[in-house]
Coordinates of C-alpha atoms (C1' of nucleotides) in Angstrom, one line a residue:
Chain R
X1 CA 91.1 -4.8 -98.9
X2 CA 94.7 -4.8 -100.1
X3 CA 97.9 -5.3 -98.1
X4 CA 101.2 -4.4 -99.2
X5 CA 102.7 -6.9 -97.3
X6 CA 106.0 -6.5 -98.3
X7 CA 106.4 -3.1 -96.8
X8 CA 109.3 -3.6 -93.8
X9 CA 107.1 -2.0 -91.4
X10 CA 104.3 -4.0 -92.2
X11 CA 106.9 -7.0 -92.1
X12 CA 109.0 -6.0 -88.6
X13 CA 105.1 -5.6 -86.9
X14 CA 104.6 -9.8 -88.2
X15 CA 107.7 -10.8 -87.0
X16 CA 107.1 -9.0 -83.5
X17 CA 104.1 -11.6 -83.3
X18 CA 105.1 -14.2 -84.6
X19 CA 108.7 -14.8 -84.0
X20 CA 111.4 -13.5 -85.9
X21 CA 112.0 -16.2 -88.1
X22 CA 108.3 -16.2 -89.3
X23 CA 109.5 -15.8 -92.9
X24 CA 110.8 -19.9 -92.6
X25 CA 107.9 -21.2 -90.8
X26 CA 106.0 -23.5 -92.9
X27 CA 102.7 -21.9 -94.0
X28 CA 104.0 -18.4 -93.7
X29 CA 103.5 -17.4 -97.6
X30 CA 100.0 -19.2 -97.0
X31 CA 99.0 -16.6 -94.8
X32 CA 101.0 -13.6 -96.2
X33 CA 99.1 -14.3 -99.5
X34 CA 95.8 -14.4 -97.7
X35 CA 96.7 -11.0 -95.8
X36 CA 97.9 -9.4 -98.8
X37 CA 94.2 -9.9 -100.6
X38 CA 91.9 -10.4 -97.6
X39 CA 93.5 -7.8 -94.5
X40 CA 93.7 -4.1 -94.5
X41 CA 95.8 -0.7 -93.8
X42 CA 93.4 1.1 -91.6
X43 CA 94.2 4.4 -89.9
X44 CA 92.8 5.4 -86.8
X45 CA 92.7 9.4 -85.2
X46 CA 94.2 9.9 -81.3
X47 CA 91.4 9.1 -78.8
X48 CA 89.0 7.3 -81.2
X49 CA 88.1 3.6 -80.0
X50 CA 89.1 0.7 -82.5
X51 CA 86.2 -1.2 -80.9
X52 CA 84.4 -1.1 -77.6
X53 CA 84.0 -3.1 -74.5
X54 CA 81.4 -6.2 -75.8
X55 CA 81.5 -5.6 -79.4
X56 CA 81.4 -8.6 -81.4
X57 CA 85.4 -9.6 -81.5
X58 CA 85.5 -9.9 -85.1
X59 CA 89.1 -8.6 -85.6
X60 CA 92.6 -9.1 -84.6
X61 CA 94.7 -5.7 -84.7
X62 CA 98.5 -5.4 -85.0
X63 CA 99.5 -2.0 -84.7
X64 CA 102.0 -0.7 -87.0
X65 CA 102.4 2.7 -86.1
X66 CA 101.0 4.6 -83.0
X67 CA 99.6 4.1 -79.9
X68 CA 96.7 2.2 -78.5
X69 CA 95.6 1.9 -75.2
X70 CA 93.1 -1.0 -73.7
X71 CA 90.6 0.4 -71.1
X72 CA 87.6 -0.7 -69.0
X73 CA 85.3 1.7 -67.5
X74 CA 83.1 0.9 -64.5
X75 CA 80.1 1.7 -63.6
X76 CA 80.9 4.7 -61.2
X77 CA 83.1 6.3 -63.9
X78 CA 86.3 5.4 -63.1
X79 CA 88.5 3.9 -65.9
X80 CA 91.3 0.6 -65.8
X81 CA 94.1 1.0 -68.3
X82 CA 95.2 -2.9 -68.8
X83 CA 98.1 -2.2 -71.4
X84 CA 99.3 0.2 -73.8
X85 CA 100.1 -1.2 -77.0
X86 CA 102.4 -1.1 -79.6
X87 CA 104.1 -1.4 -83.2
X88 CA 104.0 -5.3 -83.7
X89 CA 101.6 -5.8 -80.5
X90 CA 98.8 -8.0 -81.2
X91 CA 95.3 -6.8 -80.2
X92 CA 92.5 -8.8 -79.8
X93 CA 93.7 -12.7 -79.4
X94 CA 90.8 -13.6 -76.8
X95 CA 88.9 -16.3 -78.3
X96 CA 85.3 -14.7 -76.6
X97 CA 82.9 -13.5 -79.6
X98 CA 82.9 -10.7 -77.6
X99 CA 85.6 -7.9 -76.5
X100 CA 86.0 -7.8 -72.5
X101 CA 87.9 -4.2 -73.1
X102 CA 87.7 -1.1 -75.1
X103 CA 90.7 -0.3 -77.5
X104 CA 91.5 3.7 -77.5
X105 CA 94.2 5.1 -79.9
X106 CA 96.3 7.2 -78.2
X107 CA 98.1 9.0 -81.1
X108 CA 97.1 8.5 -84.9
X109 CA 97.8 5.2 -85.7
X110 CA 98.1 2.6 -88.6
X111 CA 96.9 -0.5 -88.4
X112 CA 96.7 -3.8 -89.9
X113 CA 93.3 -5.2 -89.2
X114 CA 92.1 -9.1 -89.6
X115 CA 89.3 -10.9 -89.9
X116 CA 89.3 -13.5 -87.1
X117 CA 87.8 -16.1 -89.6
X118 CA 90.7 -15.9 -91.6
X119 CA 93.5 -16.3 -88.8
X120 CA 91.4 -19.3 -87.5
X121 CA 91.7 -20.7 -91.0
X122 CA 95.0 -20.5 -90.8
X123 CA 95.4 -21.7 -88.2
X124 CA 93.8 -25.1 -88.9
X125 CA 95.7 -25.3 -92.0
X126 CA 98.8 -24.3 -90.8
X127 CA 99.7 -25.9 -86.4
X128 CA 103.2 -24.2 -87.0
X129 CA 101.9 -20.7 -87.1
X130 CA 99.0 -21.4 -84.2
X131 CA 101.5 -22.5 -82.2
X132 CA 103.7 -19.3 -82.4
X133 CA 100.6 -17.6 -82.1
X134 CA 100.1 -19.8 -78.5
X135 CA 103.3 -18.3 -77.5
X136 CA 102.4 -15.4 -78.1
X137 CA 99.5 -15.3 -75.8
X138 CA 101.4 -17.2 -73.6
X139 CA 104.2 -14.2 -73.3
X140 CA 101.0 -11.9 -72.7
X141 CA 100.3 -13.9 -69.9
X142 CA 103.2 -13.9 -68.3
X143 CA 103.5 -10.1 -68.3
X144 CA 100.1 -9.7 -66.9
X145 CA 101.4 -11.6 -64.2
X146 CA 104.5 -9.7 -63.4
X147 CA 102.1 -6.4 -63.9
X148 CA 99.8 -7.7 -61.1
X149 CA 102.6 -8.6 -58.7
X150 CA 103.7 -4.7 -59.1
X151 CA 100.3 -3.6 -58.3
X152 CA 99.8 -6.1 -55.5
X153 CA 103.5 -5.4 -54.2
X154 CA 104.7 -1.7 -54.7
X155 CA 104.1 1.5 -53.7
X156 CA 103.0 4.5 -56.1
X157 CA 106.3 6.0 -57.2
X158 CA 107.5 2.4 -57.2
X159 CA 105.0 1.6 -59.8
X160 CA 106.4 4.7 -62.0
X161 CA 109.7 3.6 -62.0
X162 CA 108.9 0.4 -63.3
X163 CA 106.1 1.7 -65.6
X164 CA 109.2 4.2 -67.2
X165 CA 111.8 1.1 -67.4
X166 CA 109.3 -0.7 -69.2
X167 CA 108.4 2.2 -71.7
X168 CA 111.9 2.9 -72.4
X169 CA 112.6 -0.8 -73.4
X170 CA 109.6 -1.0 -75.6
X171 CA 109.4 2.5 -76.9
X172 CA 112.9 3.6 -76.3
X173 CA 114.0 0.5 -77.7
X174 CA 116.8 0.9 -74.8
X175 CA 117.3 4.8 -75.5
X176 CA 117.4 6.2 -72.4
X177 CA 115.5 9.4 -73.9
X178 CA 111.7 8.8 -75.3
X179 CA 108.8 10.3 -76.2
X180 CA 106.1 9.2 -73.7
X181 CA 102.7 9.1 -75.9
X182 CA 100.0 9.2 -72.8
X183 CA 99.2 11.5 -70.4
X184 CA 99.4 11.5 -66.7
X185 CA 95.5 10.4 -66.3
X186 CA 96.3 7.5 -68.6
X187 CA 99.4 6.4 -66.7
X188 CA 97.4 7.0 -63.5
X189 CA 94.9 4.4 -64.3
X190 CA 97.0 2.1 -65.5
X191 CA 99.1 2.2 -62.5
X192 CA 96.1 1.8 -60.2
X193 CA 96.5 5.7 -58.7
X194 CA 95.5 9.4 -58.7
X195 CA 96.3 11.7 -61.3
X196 CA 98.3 13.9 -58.7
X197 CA 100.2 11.1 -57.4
X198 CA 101.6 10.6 -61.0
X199 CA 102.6 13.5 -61.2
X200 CA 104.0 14.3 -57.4
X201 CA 106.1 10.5 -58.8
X202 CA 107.9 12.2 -61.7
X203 CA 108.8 15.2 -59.7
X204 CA 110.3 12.8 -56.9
X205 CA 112.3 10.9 -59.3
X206 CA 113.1 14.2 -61.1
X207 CA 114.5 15.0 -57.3
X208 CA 116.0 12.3 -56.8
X209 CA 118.3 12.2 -59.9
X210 CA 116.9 9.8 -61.5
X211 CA 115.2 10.8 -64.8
X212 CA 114.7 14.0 -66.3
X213 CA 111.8 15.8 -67.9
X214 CA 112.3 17.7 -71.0
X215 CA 108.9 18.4 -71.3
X216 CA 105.2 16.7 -70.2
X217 CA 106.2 13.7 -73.2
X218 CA 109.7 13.6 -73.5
X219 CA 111.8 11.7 -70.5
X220 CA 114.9 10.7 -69.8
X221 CA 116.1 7.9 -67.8
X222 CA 119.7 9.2 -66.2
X223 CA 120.4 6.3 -64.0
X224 CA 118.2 3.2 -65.5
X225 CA 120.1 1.0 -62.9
X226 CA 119.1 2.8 -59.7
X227 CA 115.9 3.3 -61.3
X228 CA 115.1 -0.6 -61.4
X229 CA 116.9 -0.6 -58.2
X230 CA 114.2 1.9 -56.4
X231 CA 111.6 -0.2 -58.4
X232 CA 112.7 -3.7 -56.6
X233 CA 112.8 -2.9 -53.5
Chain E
X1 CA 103.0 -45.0 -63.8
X2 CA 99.3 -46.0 -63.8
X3 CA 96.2 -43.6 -64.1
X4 CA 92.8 -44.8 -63.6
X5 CA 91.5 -42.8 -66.0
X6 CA 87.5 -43.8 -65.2
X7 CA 87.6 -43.0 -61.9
X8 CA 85.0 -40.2 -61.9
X9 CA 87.4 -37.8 -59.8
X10 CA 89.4 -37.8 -62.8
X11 CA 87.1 -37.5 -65.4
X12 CA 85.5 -34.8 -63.8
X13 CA 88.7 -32.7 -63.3
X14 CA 89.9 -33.4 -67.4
X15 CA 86.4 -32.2 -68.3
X16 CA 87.0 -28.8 -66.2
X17 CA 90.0 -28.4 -68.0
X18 CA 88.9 -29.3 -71.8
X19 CA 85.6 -28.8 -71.7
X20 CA 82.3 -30.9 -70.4
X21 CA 81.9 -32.8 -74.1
X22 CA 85.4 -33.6 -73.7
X23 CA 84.6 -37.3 -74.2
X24 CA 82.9 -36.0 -78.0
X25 CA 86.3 -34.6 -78.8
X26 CA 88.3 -36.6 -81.7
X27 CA 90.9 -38.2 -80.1
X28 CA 90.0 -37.7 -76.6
X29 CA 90.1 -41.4 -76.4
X30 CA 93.7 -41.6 -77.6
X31 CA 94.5 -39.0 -75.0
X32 CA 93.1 -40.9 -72.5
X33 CA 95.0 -44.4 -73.2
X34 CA 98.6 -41.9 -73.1
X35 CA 97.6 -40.7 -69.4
X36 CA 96.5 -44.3 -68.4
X37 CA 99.7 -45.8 -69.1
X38 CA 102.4 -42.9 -69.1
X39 CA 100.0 -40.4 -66.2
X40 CA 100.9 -40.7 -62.8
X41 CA 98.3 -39.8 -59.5
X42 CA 100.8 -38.5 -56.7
X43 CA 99.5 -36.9 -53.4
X44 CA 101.4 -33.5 -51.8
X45 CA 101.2 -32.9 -48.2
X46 CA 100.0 -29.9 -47.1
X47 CA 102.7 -27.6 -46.8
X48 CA 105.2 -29.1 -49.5
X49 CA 106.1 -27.8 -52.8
X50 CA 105.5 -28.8 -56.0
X51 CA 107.7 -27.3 -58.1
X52 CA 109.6 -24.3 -57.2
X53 CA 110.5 -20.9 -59.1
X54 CA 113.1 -21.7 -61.9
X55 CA 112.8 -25.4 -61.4
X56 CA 112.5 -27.0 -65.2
X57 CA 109.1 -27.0 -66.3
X58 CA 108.8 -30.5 -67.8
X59 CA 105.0 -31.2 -66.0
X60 CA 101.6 -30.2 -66.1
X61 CA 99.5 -30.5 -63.0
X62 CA 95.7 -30.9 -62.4
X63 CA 94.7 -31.4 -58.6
X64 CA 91.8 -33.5 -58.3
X65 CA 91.5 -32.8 -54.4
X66 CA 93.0 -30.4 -52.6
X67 CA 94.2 -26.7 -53.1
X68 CA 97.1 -25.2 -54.6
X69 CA 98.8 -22.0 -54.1
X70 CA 100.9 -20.1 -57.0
X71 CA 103.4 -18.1 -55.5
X72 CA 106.3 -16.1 -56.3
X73 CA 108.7 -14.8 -53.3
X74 CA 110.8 -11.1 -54.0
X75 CA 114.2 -10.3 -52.8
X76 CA 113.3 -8.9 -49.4
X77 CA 111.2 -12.0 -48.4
X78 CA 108.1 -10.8 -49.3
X79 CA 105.9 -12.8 -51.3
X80 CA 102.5 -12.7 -53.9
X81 CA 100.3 -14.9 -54.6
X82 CA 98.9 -15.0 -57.8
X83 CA 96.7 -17.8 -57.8
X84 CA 94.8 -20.5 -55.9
X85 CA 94.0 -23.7 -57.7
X86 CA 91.2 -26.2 -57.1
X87 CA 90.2 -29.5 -58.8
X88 CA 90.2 -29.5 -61.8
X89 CA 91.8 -26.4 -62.6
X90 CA 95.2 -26.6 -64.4
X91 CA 98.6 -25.7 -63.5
X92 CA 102.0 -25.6 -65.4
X93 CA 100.3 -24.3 -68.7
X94 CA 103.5 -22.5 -70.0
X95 CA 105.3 -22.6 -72.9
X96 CA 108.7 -21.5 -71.0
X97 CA 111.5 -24.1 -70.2
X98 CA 111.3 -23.1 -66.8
X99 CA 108.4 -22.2 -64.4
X100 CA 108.0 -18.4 -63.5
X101 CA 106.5 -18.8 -60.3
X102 CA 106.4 -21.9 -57.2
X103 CA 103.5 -24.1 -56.9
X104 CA 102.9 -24.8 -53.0
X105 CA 100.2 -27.6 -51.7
X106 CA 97.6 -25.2 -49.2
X107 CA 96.2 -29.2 -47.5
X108 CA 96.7 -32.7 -48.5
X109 CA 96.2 -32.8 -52.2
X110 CA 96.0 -35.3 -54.7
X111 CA 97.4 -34.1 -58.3
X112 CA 97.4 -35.9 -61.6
X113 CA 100.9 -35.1 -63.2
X114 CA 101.5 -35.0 -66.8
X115 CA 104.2 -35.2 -68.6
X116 CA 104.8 -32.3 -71.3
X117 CA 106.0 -34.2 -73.9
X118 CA 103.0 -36.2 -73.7
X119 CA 100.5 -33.1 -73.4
X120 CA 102.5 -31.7 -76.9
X121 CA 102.5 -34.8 -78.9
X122 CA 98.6 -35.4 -78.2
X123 CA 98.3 -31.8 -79.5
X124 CA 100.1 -32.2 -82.4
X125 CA 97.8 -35.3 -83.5
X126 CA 94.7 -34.0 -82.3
X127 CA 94.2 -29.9 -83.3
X128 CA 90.9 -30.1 -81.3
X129 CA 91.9 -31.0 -78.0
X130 CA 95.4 -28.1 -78.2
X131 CA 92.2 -25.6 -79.2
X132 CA 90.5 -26.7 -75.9
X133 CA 93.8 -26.1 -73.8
X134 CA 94.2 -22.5 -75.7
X135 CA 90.6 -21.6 -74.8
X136 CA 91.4 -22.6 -71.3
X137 CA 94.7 -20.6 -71.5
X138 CA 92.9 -17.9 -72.8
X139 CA 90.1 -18.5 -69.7
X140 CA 92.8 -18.0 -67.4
X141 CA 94.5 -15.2 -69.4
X142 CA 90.7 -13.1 -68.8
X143 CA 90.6 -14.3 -65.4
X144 CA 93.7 -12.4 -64.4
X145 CA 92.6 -9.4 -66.5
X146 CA 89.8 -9.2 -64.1
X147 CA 91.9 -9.7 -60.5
X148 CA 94.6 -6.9 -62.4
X149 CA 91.3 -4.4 -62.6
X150 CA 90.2 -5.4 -58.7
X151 CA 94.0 -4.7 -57.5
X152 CA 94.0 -1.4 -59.4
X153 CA 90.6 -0.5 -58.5
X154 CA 89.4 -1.4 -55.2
X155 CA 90.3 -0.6 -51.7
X156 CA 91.8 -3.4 -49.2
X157 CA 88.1 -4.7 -47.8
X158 CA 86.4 -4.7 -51.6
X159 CA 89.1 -6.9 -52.5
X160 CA 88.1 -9.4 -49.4
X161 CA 84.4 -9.3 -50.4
X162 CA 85.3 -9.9 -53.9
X163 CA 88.0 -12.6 -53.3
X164 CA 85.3 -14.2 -50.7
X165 CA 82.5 -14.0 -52.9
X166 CA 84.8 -16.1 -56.0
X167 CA 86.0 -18.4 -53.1
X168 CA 82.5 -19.5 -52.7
X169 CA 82.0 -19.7 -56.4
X170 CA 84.9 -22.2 -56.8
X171 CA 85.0 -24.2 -53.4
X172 CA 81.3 -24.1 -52.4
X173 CA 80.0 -23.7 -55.9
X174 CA 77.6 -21.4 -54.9
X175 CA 76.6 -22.8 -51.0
X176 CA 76.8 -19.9 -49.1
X177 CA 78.4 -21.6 -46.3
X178 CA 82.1 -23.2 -47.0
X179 CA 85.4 -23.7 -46.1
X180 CA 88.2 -22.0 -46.6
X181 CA 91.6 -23.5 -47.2
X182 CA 94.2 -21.0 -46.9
X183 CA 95.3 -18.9 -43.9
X184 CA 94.7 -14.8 -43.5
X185 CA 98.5 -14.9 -44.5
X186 CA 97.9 -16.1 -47.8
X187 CA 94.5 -13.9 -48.5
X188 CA 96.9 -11.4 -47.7
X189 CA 99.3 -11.9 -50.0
X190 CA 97.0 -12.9 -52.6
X191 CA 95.0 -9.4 -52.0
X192 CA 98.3 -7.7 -51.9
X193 CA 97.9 -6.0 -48.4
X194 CA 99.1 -6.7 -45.1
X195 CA 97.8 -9.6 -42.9
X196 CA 96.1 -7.4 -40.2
X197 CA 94.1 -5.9 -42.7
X198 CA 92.5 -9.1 -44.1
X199 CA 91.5 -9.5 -40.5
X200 CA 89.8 -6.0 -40.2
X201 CA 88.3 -6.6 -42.9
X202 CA 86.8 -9.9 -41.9
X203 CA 86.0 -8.4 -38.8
X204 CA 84.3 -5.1 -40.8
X205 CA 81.8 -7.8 -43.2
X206 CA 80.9 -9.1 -40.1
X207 CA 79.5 -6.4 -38.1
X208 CA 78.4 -5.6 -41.6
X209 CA 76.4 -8.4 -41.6
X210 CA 77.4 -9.3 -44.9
X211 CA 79.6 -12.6 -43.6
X212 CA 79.1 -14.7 -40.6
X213 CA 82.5 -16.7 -39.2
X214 CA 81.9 -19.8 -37.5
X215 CA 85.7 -20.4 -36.9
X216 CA 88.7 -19.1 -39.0
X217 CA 88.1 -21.2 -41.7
X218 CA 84.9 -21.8 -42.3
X219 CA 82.7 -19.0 -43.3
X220 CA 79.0 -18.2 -44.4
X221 CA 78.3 -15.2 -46.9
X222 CA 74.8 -14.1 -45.3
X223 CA 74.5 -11.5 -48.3
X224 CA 76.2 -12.4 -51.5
X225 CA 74.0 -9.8 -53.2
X226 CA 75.2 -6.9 -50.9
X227 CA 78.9 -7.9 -50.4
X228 CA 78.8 -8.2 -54.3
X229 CA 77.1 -4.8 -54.0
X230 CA 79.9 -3.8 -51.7
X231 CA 82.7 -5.2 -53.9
X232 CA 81.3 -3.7 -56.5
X233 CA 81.3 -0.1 -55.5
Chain T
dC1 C1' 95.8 38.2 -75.4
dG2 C1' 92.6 35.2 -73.3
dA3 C1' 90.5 30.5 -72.9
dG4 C1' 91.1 25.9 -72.1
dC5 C1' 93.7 22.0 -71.1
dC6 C1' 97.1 19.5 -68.7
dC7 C1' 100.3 19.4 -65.2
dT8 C1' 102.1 20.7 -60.7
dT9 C1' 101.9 21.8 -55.9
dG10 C1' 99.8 22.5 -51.2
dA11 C1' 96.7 21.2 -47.4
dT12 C1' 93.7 18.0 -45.3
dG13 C1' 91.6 13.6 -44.3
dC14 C1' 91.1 8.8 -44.9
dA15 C1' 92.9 4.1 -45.8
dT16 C1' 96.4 1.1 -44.9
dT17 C1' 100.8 -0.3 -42.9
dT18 C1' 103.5 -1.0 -39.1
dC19 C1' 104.6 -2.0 -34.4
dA20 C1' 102.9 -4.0 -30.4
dA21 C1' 100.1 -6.6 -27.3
dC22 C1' 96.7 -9.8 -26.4
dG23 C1' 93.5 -13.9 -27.2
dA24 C1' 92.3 -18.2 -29.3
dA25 C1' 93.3 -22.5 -31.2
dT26 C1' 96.5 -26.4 -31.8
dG27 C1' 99.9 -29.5 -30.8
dT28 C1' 103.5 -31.7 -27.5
dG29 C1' 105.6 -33.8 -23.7
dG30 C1' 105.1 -34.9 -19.1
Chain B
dC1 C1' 94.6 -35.2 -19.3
dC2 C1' 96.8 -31.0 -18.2
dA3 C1' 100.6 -27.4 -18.5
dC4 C1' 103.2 -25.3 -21.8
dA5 C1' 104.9 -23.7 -26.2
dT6 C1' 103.7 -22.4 -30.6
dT7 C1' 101.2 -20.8 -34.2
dC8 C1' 97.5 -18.0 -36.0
dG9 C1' 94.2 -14.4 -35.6
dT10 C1' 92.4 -10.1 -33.6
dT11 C1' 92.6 -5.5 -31.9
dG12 C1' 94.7 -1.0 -30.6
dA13 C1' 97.7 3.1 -31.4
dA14 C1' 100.9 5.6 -34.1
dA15 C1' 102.9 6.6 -38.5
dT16 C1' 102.8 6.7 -43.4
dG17 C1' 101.1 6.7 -48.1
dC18 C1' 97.7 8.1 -51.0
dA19 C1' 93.3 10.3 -52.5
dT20 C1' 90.8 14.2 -52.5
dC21 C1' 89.9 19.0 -52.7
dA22 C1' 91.6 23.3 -54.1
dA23 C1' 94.5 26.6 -56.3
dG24 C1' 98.1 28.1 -59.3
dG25 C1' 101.4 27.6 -63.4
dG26 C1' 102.6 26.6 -68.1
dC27 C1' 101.5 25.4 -72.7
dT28 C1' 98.7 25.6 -77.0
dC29 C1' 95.5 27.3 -80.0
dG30 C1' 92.1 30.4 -81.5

DNA sequence: CGAGCCCTTGATGCATTTCAACGAATGTGG
DNA sequence: CCACATTCGTTGAAATGCATCAAGGGCTCG
């Protein structure tokens, strides 16, 4: 129940969230204070669920290390990856009482979990900070929608290309080589496809110059612009 | 410049949008005075724009007859469709400067059009009505969640049933029999596959006998149960 | 060294797109 | 009101993309 909040990872993972001049907003020592006594530093093992499709939502997450992964599973077995999250991603922002997705650490992770009460507090007390926090969910948003106009609009290995691009800007930070923390079967069901045809994608763009694979995690990108190129079209 | 906010088309389409005790709200009635001096009732014709991709995003819509179509065109002329819009539903709900997407009248519509700067100034005097537009945002935010799973999920003639079976929802409101608005083009692109196979796949629920069509656009679900059953497979 | 897991590759079949033609509905000008 | 043009929807045939089934390869861990 105590938070070092003035640990810079702990800090960088805030300002991901809620804009990156969060330390001027007015409120912001409000809530750190409250964080600091009221949140904790929880760590969570690879392939363990944070929570559970309709659990009560009583929690906001906000990774801080690691990987997590939101899934739905349906009733014939099958599984929907809807995003794979991040240090300074925000998990859990619906406003149902109940979660519409499972949450499924990929790696081990750390993370800084909140009561919902107490962001909601805050929020009344503080319209500055809900607001960033609108924006936030209003980013989300717009992602979804560019995500659904690549599943409604590309082909398989199209769908890679632009799955890697996207991993190397928020893993890679821009570094053309990154460690890629899922598997195949979990990019497979986030892309919308087959297991096989994952993997027959990376050994086309293997072929076709355009990344290479040190090993099953580690990728690089060796032409990012004809990558995004393949992608658009 | 004049809205006649009592007009029960209105009023019905604000309480979609903000809730059906909207009236209960603390300053509702504030809100209301702002849109019946500085609110504006326009009608689209079918067919015509309005806004387009990139256009400043200075106006919130809410059709209060009529349908609108979101839509956002790619480089080689194709084109997606992320979203069709009935009364009362809202459009415009970003936080951007400029709108990610075009808004395109399907018939003859008649829109209530908002300024911005109004919408953000009644939300920074009343916190309970900008909580109302946030649950809606975050309404819309699960919404697409669940059309991301069908597009990942489902094959081409699931995603008809399905789309067919939430068309009836939202225009008929649950009478079996109702019309639809937009062409087999725009299911298409809304279903992301190609025009010939929304009409196989009309023609496939028919002989079915999950759907019966009287004409192209007007169409009677004979077995929700079964072409939910169907969908849901 | 062997077991187990994950990934790759090959072969086949089905779903969907594409190309092409036809039919039905709608609108226009004579 | 009819002939015609035009738009929209349906259907067929061929080609392609992808899933599925099946087998093999490589890595890791006991």
């Amino acid at each position: 129940m105590k938070l070092d909040t003035s640990k810079v990872s702990i800090k960088t993972s805030l300002a991901s969230c809620f804009g990156s001049n969060f330390q001027d907003l007015n409120g912001s020592q409000d809530f750190l204070d409250e964080l600091a006594t009221m949140a904790q530093e929880i760590t969570v093992e690879a392939n363990s669920y944070l929570f559970k499709e309709s659990d009560a939502s009583n929690f906001v997450y906000i990774p801080i290390s690691g990987v997590i992964m939101l899934e739905r599973s349906t009733a014939r077995g099958s599984r929907h990856v809807f995003a794979f999250l991040f240090t300074g991603n925000l998990i859990g922002l619906s406003e149902f009482s109940f979660y519409t997705f499972s949450a499924k650490s990929v790696s081990n992770s750390t993370i800084v979990k909140i009561n919902k009460d107490l962001i909601k507090n805050v929020f009344e007390r503080h319209p500055q900070i809900a607001k960033r926090f609108h924006e936030y969910t209003n980013m989300v948003l717009n992602y979804i929608l560019d995500q659904l106009f690549i599943m409604g609009q590309k082909t398989a290995h199209q769908r890679l290309a632009l799955f890697l691009l996207d991993m190397e800007k928020r893993i890679g930070h821009g570094t053309k080589k990154f460690f890629l923390p899922m598997s195949r079967q979990d990019i497979a069901d986030y892309l919308g496809m087959s297991l096989e045809t994952t993997s027959r994608g990376f050994t086309s763009l293997k072929s076709k110059g355009l990344i290479s694979i040190e090993s099953n995690y580690s990728i690089t990108l060796l032409d990012p612009v004809a990558l995004a190129e393949f992608g658009d079209n």
